[in-house]
């Protein structure tokens, strides 16, 4: 408990590159919010899988007579957005629930809203943007049915991703506002520097987890509020 080494992403030990983050939902996230954080993590994996499927669909699009530009952009989106989405919106949400950090909540809301917009644009499927969405797929049925069917799979995945992202954004916002969160709290954290590495809010949590003996669960700091949860997601 006192010597926690980074464990994400899980890389083979023989590589010289080491994991960049420590992630343990059962240990660090308060019990009432563990399920939500797991689902958001699953959503990130689903979106990354959709980007991978989008590369395959763009290859089919290219093979059926489409532009190679779409394949190039789809590969770029996979290499860029998969790690950036984890770093820029899942990690802020993880740290927000871990330490009741309003600054991280605000960072999540801002970046995740842009993520929702991006996923919506990918769902639309503008030709030449490297995303197999509805416009590109429907129009390509008249040119190559086989390729269009492969493209349709990615289109449906982008659609599901967009809907789930919108639901997550609404859910987290309700939890945050229900717990008394506000922009003023985020500004106070910014001005005092609490949002930086090893925030003061986590000191109580670390002390509690280090004092835990045996199989008993860690005690979370009193600063982490109990957010009302009136609905199931």
PDB file of C-alpha atoms in Angstrom:
ATOM      1  CA  UNK A   1       0.000   0.000   0.000  1.00  0.00           C
ATOM      2  CA  UNK A   2       2.885   2.366   0.723  1.00  0.00           C
ATOM      3  CA  UNK A   3       4.873   1.509  -2.421  1.00  0.00           C
ATOM      4  CA  UNK A   4       2.502   1.753  -5.346  1.00  0.00           C
ATOM      5  CA  UNK A   5       4.190   1.440  -8.731  1.00  0.00           C
ATOM      6  CA  UNK A   6       2.520   2.543 -11.937  1.00  0.00           C
ATOM      7  CA  UNK A   7       0.470  -0.205 -13.539  1.00  0.00           C
ATOM      8  CA  UNK A   8      -1.211   1.408 -16.554  1.00  0.00           C
ATOM      9  CA  UNK A   9      -0.948   0.798 -19.413  1.00  0.00           C
ATOM     10  CA  UNK A  10      -0.095  -2.836 -18.638  1.00  0.00           C
ATOM     11  CA  UNK A  11       3.130  -3.383 -20.569  1.00  0.00           C
ATOM     12  CA  UNK A  12       5.352  -6.491 -20.751  1.00  0.00           C
ATOM     13  CA  UNK A  13       8.148  -6.367 -18.196  1.00  0.00           C
ATOM     14  CA  UNK A  14      10.862  -6.893 -20.803  1.00  0.00           C
ATOM     15  CA  UNK A  15      10.104  -3.527 -22.402  1.00  0.00           C
ATOM     16  CA  UNK A  16      12.203  -0.553 -21.350  1.00  0.00           C
ATOM     17  CA  UNK A  17       9.087   1.616 -21.496  1.00  0.00           C
ATOM     18  CA  UNK A  18       7.269   1.574 -18.166  1.00  0.00           C
ATOM     19  CA  UNK A  19       3.608   2.311 -17.282  1.00  0.00           C
ATOM     20  CA  UNK A  20       2.757   5.978 -16.813  1.00  0.00           C
ATOM     21  CA  UNK A  21      -0.160   5.831 -14.352  1.00  0.00           C
ATOM     22  CA  UNK A  22      -1.318   4.065 -11.237  1.00  0.00           C
ATOM     23  CA  UNK A  23      -4.908   2.879 -11.523  1.00  0.00           C
ATOM     24  CA  UNK A  24      -6.827   0.853  -8.954  1.00  0.00           C
ATOM     25  CA  UNK A  25     -10.527   1.591  -8.886  1.00  0.00           C
ATOM     26  CA  UNK A  26     -11.270  -0.710  -5.930  1.00  0.00           C
ATOM     27  CA  UNK A  27      -8.573   0.921  -3.820  1.00  0.00           C
ATOM     28  CA  UNK A  28      -8.779   4.596  -4.767  1.00  0.00           C
ATOM     29  CA  UNK A  29     -12.389   5.301  -5.740  1.00  0.00           C
ATOM     30  CA  UNK A  30     -15.119   5.526  -3.060  1.00  0.00           C
ATOM     31  CA  UNK A  31     -17.430   2.523  -3.216  1.00  0.00           C
ATOM     32  CA  UNK A  32     -20.599   4.419  -4.335  1.00  0.00           C
ATOM     33  CA  UNK A  33     -18.818   5.611  -7.495  1.00  0.00           C
ATOM     34  CA  UNK A  34     -16.724   2.601  -8.456  1.00  0.00           C
ATOM     35  CA  UNK A  35     -19.342   1.225 -10.828  1.00  0.00           C
ATOM     36  CA  UNK A  36     -19.635   4.525 -12.688  1.00  0.00           C
ATOM     37  CA  UNK A  37     -15.854   4.869 -13.026  1.00  0.00           C
ATOM     38  CA  UNK A  38     -15.621   1.292 -14.321  1.00  0.00           C
ATOM     39  CA  UNK A  39     -18.291   2.030 -16.903  1.00  0.00           C
ATOM     40  CA  UNK A  40     -16.542   5.172 -18.064  1.00  0.00           C
ATOM     41  CA  UNK A  41     -13.321   3.166 -18.339  1.00  0.00           C
ATOM     42  CA  UNK A  42     -15.213   0.592 -20.407  1.00  0.00           C
ATOM     43  CA  UNK A  43     -16.536   3.433 -22.560  1.00  0.00           C
ATOM     44  CA  UNK A  44     -12.970   4.600 -23.184  1.00  0.00           C
ATOM     45  CA  UNK A  45     -11.978   1.081 -24.254  1.00  0.00           C
ATOM     46  CA  UNK A  46     -15.061   0.892 -26.458  1.00  0.00           C
ATOM     47  CA  UNK A  47     -14.209   4.191 -28.142  1.00  0.00           C
ATOM     48  CA  UNK A  48     -10.628   3.035 -28.729  1.00  0.00           C
ATOM     49  CA  UNK A  49     -11.978  -0.191 -30.210  1.00  0.00           C
ATOM     50  CA  UNK A  50     -14.274   1.852 -32.450  1.00  0.00           C
ATOM     51  CA  UNK A  51     -11.293   3.836 -33.727  1.00  0.00           C
ATOM     52  CA  UNK A  52      -9.516   0.555 -34.497  1.00  0.00           C
ATOM     53  CA  UNK A  53     -12.585  -0.749 -36.304  1.00  0.00           C
ATOM     54  CA  UNK A  54     -12.736   2.550 -38.162  1.00  0.00           C
ATOM     55  CA  UNK A  55      -9.272   1.871 -39.592  1.00  0.00           C
ATOM     56  CA  UNK A  56     -10.464  -1.506 -40.909  1.00  0.00           C
ATOM     57  CA  UNK A  57     -13.595   0.083 -42.355  1.00  0.00           C
ATOM     58  CA  UNK A  58     -11.551   2.783 -44.067  1.00  0.00           C
ATOM     59  CA  UNK A  59      -9.411   0.063 -45.631  1.00  0.00           C
ATOM     60  CA  UNK A  60     -12.619  -1.510 -46.982  1.00  0.00           C
ATOM     61  CA  UNK A  61     -13.730   1.955 -48.076  1.00  0.00           C
ATOM     62  CA  UNK A  62     -10.435   2.432 -49.915  1.00  0.00           C
ATOM     63  CA  UNK A  63     -10.598  -1.064 -51.466  1.00  0.00           C
ATOM     64  CA  UNK A  64     -14.115  -0.385 -52.707  1.00  0.00           C
ATOM     65  CA  UNK A  65     -13.047   2.734 -54.580  1.00  0.00           C
ATOM     66  CA  UNK A  66     -12.841   5.368 -51.876  1.00  0.00           C
ATOM     67  CA  UNK A  67     -10.030   7.786 -51.148  1.00  0.00           C
ATOM     68  CA  UNK A  68      -6.803   6.721 -49.445  1.00  0.00           C
ATOM     69  CA  UNK A  69      -6.971   9.964 -47.466  1.00  0.00           C
ATOM     70  CA  UNK A  70      -9.659   8.473 -45.252  1.00  0.00           C
ATOM     71  CA  UNK A  71      -7.406   5.557 -44.331  1.00  0.00           C
ATOM     72  CA  UNK A  72      -4.533   7.895 -43.488  1.00  0.00           C
ATOM     73  CA  UNK A  73      -6.686  10.057 -41.249  1.00  0.00           C
ATOM     74  CA  UNK A  74      -8.312   7.050 -39.578  1.00  0.00           C
ATOM     75  CA  UNK A  75      -4.894   5.714 -38.623  1.00  0.00           C
ATOM     76  CA  UNK A  76      -3.943   9.133 -37.267  1.00  0.00           C
ATOM     77  CA  UNK A  77      -7.139   9.329 -35.201  1.00  0.00           C
ATOM     78  CA  UNK A  78      -6.440   5.895 -33.705  1.00  0.00           C
ATOM     79  CA  UNK A  79      -2.875   6.740 -32.703  1.00  0.00           C
ATOM     80  CA  UNK A  80      -3.819  10.202 -31.442  1.00  0.00           C
ATOM     81  CA  UNK A  81      -7.224   9.936 -29.807  1.00  0.00           C
ATOM     82  CA  UNK A  82      -6.852   6.583 -28.030  1.00  0.00           C
ATOM     83  CA  UNK A  83      -4.111   7.728 -25.618  1.00  0.00           C
ATOM     84  CA  UNK A  84      -5.272  11.350 -25.515  1.00  0.00           C
ATOM     85  CA  UNK A  85      -8.828  10.425 -24.560  1.00  0.00           C
ATOM     86  CA  UNK A  86      -7.532   8.384 -21.623  1.00  0.00           C
ATOM     87  CA  UNK A  87      -5.210  11.146 -20.477  1.00  0.00           C
ATOM     88  CA  UNK A  88      -7.451  14.127 -21.131  1.00  0.00           C
ATOM     89  CA  UNK A  89     -10.864  12.980 -19.907  1.00  0.00           C
ATOM     90  CA  UNK A  90     -10.742   9.626 -18.153  1.00  0.00           C
ATOM     91  CA  UNK A  91      -7.844  10.535 -15.852  1.00  0.00           C
ATOM     92  CA  UNK A  92      -9.431  13.873 -14.796  1.00  0.00           C
ATOM     93  CA  UNK A  93     -12.647  12.015 -13.987  1.00  0.00           C
ATOM     94  CA  UNK A  94     -10.711   9.347 -12.077  1.00  0.00           C
ATOM     95  CA  UNK A  95      -8.862  11.968 -10.031  1.00  0.00           C
ATOM     96  CA  UNK A  96     -12.048  13.966  -9.505  1.00  0.00           C
ATOM     97  CA  UNK A  97     -13.833  11.034  -7.865  1.00  0.00           C
ATOM     98  CA  UNK A  98     -10.673   9.985  -6.034  1.00  0.00           C
ATOM     99  CA  UNK A  99     -10.078  13.290  -4.264  1.00  0.00           C
ATOM    100  CA  UNK A 100     -13.249  15.360  -4.770  1.00  0.00           C
ATOM    101  CA  UNK A 101     -11.315  17.743  -6.993  1.00  0.00           C
ATOM    102  CA  UNK A 102     -13.517  20.424  -8.542  1.00  0.00           C
ATOM    103  CA  UNK A 103     -10.690  21.447 -10.854  1.00  0.00           C
ATOM    104  CA  UNK A 104     -10.526  17.928 -12.291  1.00  0.00           C
ATOM    105  CA  UNK A 105     -14.298  17.861 -12.619  1.00  0.00           C
ATOM    106  CA  UNK A 106     -14.161  21.055 -14.668  1.00  0.00           C
ATOM    107  CA  UNK A 107     -11.320  19.683 -16.781  1.00  0.00           C
ATOM    108  CA  UNK A 108     -13.386  16.566 -17.430  1.00  0.00           C
ATOM    109  CA  UNK A 109     -16.526  18.535 -18.361  1.00  0.00           C
ATOM    110  CA  UNK A 110     -14.640  20.765 -20.797  1.00  0.00           C
ATOM    111  CA  UNK A 111     -12.636  18.030 -22.542  1.00  0.00           C
ATOM    112  CA  UNK A 112     -15.408  15.435 -22.506  1.00  0.00           C
ATOM    113  CA  UNK A 113     -17.855  17.885 -24.061  1.00  0.00           C
ATOM    114  CA  UNK A 114     -15.377  18.347 -26.917  1.00  0.00           C
ATOM    115  CA  UNK A 115     -15.057  14.565 -27.088  1.00  0.00           C
ATOM    116  CA  UNK A 116     -18.833  14.286 -27.479  1.00  0.00           C
ATOM    117  CA  UNK A 117     -18.766  16.834 -30.298  1.00  0.00           C
ATOM    118  CA  UNK A 118     -15.915  14.983 -32.002  1.00  0.00           C
ATOM    119  CA  UNK A 119     -17.689  11.645 -31.699  1.00  0.00           C
ATOM    120  CA  UNK A 120     -20.839  13.223 -33.149  1.00  0.00           C
ATOM    121  CA  UNK A 121     -18.867  14.541 -36.147  1.00  0.00           C
ATOM    122  CA  UNK A 122     -17.331  11.094 -36.644  1.00  0.00           C
ATOM    123  CA  UNK A 123     -20.808   9.585 -36.458  1.00  0.00           C
ATOM    124  CA  UNK A 124     -22.000  11.930 -39.219  1.00  0.00           C
ATOM    125  CA  UNK A 125     -19.197  10.674 -41.484  1.00  0.00           C
ATOM    126  CA  UNK A 126     -17.975  13.556 -43.633  1.00  0.00           C
ATOM    127  CA  UNK A 127     -15.980  12.178 -46.558  1.00  0.00           C
ATOM    128  CA  UNK A 128     -12.263  12.941 -46.391  1.00  0.00           C
ATOM    129  CA  UNK A 129     -12.211  13.211 -42.574  1.00  0.00           C
ATOM    130  CA  UNK A 130     -11.227   9.589 -41.955  1.00  0.00           C
ATOM    131  CA  UNK A 131     -14.430   8.475 -40.206  1.00  0.00           C
ATOM    132  CA  UNK A 132     -17.016   6.022 -41.474  1.00  0.00           C
ATOM    133  CA  UNK A 133     -20.232   7.722 -40.444  1.00  0.00           C
ATOM    134  CA  UNK A 134     -23.763   7.783 -41.731  1.00  0.00           C
ATOM    135  CA  UNK A 135     -23.300  10.106 -44.720  1.00  0.00           C
ATOM    136  CA  UNK A 136     -20.266   8.283 -46.101  1.00  0.00           C
ATOM    137  CA  UNK A 137     -21.762   4.841 -45.482  1.00  0.00           C
ATOM    138  CA  UNK A 138     -25.194   5.490 -46.962  1.00  0.00           C
ATOM    139  CA  UNK A 139     -23.745   7.115 -50.081  1.00  0.00           C
ATOM    140  CA  UNK A 140     -21.244   4.290 -50.579  1.00  0.00           C
ATOM    141  CA  UNK A 141     -23.958   1.604 -50.738  1.00  0.00           C
ATOM    142  CA  UNK A 142     -24.585   2.643 -54.347  1.00  0.00           C
ATOM    143  CA  UNK A 143     -20.905   2.080 -55.200  1.00  0.00           C
ATOM    144  CA  UNK A 144     -19.852  -1.032 -53.270  1.00  0.00           C
ATOM    145  CA  UNK A 145     -22.283  -2.887 -51.019  1.00  0.00           C
ATOM    146  CA  UNK A 146     -19.666  -5.119 -49.383  1.00  0.00           C
ATOM    147  CA  UNK A 147     -17.487  -2.216 -48.304  1.00  0.00           C
ATOM    148  CA  UNK A 148     -20.522  -0.236 -47.180  1.00  0.00           C
ATOM    149  CA  UNK A 149     -21.616  -3.070 -44.879  1.00  0.00           C
ATOM    150  CA  UNK A 150     -18.204  -3.050 -43.173  1.00  0.00           C
ATOM    151  CA  UNK A 151     -18.443   0.729 -42.890  1.00  0.00           C
ATOM    152  CA  UNK A 152     -21.914   0.393 -41.371  1.00  0.00           C
ATOM    153  CA  UNK A 153     -20.498  -1.543 -38.410  1.00  0.00           C
ATOM    154  CA  UNK A 154     -18.221   1.369 -37.531  1.00  0.00           C
ATOM    155  CA  UNK A 155     -21.056   3.819 -38.082  1.00  0.00           C
ATOM    156  CA  UNK A 156     -23.220   1.999 -35.550  1.00  0.00           C
ATOM    157  CA  UNK A 157     -20.334   1.899 -33.071  1.00  0.00           C
ATOM    158  CA  UNK A 158     -19.775   5.655 -33.399  1.00  0.00           C
ATOM    159  CA  UNK A 159     -23.506   6.167 -32.849  1.00  0.00           C
ATOM    160  CA  UNK A 160     -23.530   4.077 -29.657  1.00  0.00           C
ATOM    161  CA  UNK A 161     -20.373   5.832 -28.417  1.00  0.00           C
ATOM    162  CA  UNK A 162     -21.927   9.251 -28.933  1.00  0.00           C
ATOM    163  CA  UNK A 163     -25.132   8.358 -27.086  1.00  0.00           C
ATOM    164  CA  UNK A 164     -23.261   6.803 -24.154  1.00  0.00           C
ATOM    165  CA  UNK A 165     -20.887   9.773 -23.910  1.00  0.00           C
ATOM    166  CA  UNK A 166     -23.833  12.161 -23.712  1.00  0.00           C
ATOM    167  CA  UNK A 167     -25.376  10.049 -20.943  1.00  0.00           C
ATOM    168  CA  UNK A 168     -22.093   9.984 -19.012  1.00  0.00           C
ATOM    169  CA  UNK A 169     -21.733  13.748 -19.286  1.00  0.00           C
ATOM    170  CA  UNK A 170     -25.239  14.285 -17.932  1.00  0.00           C
ATOM    171  CA  UNK A 171     -24.773  11.709 -15.161  1.00  0.00           C
ATOM    172  CA  UNK A 172     -21.483  13.105 -13.872  1.00  0.00           C
ATOM    173  CA  UNK A 173     -22.760  16.684 -14.039  1.00  0.00           C
ATOM    174  CA  UNK A 174     -25.782  15.766 -11.923  1.00  0.00           C
ATOM    175  CA  UNK A 175     -23.587  14.029  -9.358  1.00  0.00           C
ATOM    176  CA  UNK A 176     -21.225  16.990  -9.191  1.00  0.00           C
ATOM    177  CA  UNK A 177     -23.925  19.610  -8.846  1.00  0.00           C
ATOM    178  CA  UNK A 178     -25.819  17.440  -6.370  1.00  0.00           C
ATOM    179  CA  UNK A 179     -22.704  17.273  -4.199  1.00  0.00           C
ATOM    180  CA  UNK A 180     -22.364  21.046  -4.002  1.00  0.00           C
ATOM    181  CA  UNK A 181     -19.764  21.445  -6.725  1.00  0.00           C
ATOM    182  CA  UNK A 182     -19.386  24.749  -8.515  1.00  0.00           C
ATOM    183  CA  UNK A 183     -17.064  26.780 -10.704  1.00  0.00           C
ATOM    184  CA  UNK A 184     -16.067  28.806  -7.636  1.00  0.00           C
ATOM    185  CA  UNK A 185     -14.648  25.710  -5.954  1.00  0.00           C
ATOM    186  CA  UNK A 186     -12.629  24.924  -9.064  1.00  0.00           C
ATOM    187  CA  UNK A 187     -11.267  28.477  -9.134  1.00  0.00           C
ATOM    188  CA  UNK A 188     -10.296  28.208  -5.473  1.00  0.00           C
ATOM    189  CA  UNK A 189      -8.394  24.996  -6.158  1.00  0.00           C
ATOM    190  CA  UNK A 190      -6.637  26.679  -9.069  1.00  0.00           C
ATOM    191  CA  UNK A 191      -5.634  29.731  -7.044  1.00  0.00           C
ATOM    192  CA  UNK A 192      -4.392  27.706  -4.063  1.00  0.00           C
ATOM    193  CA  UNK A 193      -2.603  25.074  -6.141  1.00  0.00           C
ATOM    194  CA  UNK A 194      -4.506  22.166  -4.584  1.00  0.00           C
ATOM    195  CA  UNK A 195      -5.117  20.654  -8.040  1.00  0.00           C
ATOM    196  CA  UNK A 196      -1.402  19.982  -8.637  1.00  0.00           C
ATOM    197  CA  UNK A 197       0.482  16.720  -8.137  1.00  0.00           C
ATOM    198  CA  UNK A 198      -0.231  14.947  -4.841  1.00  0.00           C
ATOM    199  CA  UNK A 199      -3.061  17.309  -3.885  1.00  0.00           C
ATOM    200  CA  UNK A 200      -3.701  18.140  -0.285  1.00  0.00           C
ATOM    201  CA  UNK A 201      -7.135  16.537  -0.520  1.00  0.00           C
ATOM    202  CA  UNK A 202      -5.482  13.151  -1.056  1.00  0.00           C
ATOM    203  CA  UNK A 203      -3.258  13.378   2.008  1.00  0.00           C
ATOM    204  CA  UNK A 204      -5.964  12.088   4.302  1.00  0.00           C
ATOM    205  CA  UNK A 205      -6.770   9.274   1.924  1.00  0.00           C
ATOM    206  CA  UNK A 206      -3.139   8.179   1.623  1.00  0.00           C
ATOM    207  CA  UNK A 207      -2.718   8.218   5.386  1.00  0.00           C
ATOM    208  CA  UNK A 208      -5.839   6.129   5.797  1.00  0.00           C
ATOM    209  CA  UNK A 209      -4.855   3.558   3.183  1.00  0.00           C
ATOM    210  CA  UNK A 210      -1.345   3.212   4.610  1.00  0.00           C
ATOM    211  CA  UNK A 211      -2.747   2.469   8.050  1.00  0.00           C
ATOM    212  CA  UNK A 212      -5.017  -0.293   6.801  1.00  0.00           C
ATOM    213  CA  UNK A 213      -4.015  -3.752   7.999  1.00  0.00           C
ATOM    214  CA  UNK A 214      -5.255  -7.095   6.695  1.00  0.00           C
ATOM    215  CA  UNK A 215      -8.144  -7.553   4.272  1.00  0.00           C
ATOM    216  CA  UNK A 216     -10.235  -4.664   5.602  1.00  0.00           C
ATOM    217  CA  UNK A 217     -11.246  -1.976   3.153  1.00  0.00           C
ATOM    218  CA  UNK A 218      -9.496   1.428   3.190  1.00  0.00           C
ATOM    219  CA  UNK A 219     -11.243   4.329   4.877  1.00  0.00           C
ATOM    220  CA  UNK A 220     -11.782   7.294   2.580  1.00  0.00           C
ATOM    221  CA  UNK A 221     -11.195  10.845   3.736  1.00  0.00           C
ATOM    222  CA  UNK A 222     -14.031  12.900   5.099  1.00  0.00           C
ATOM    223  CA  UNK A 223     -13.500  15.438   2.311  1.00  0.00           C
ATOM    224  CA  UNK A 224     -15.038  13.082  -0.244  1.00  0.00           C
ATOM    225  CA  UNK A 225     -18.768  13.820  -0.217  1.00  0.00           C
ATOM    226  CA  UNK A 226     -21.539  11.317  -0.723  1.00  0.00           C
ATOM    227  CA  UNK A 227     -23.167  12.374  -3.954  1.00  0.00           C
ATOM    228  CA  UNK A 228     -26.876  11.641  -4.315  1.00  0.00           C
ATOM    229  CA  UNK A 229     -27.623   8.992  -6.870  1.00  0.00           C
ATOM    230  CA  UNK A 230     -31.270   8.890  -7.739  1.00  0.00           C
ATOM    231  CA  UNK A 231     -30.997   7.019 -11.005  1.00  0.00           C
ATOM    232  CA  UNK A 232     -29.254   3.983 -12.428  1.00  0.00           C
ATOM    233  CA  UNK A 233     -27.057   4.316 -15.495  1.00  0.00           C
TER     234      UNK A 233
END
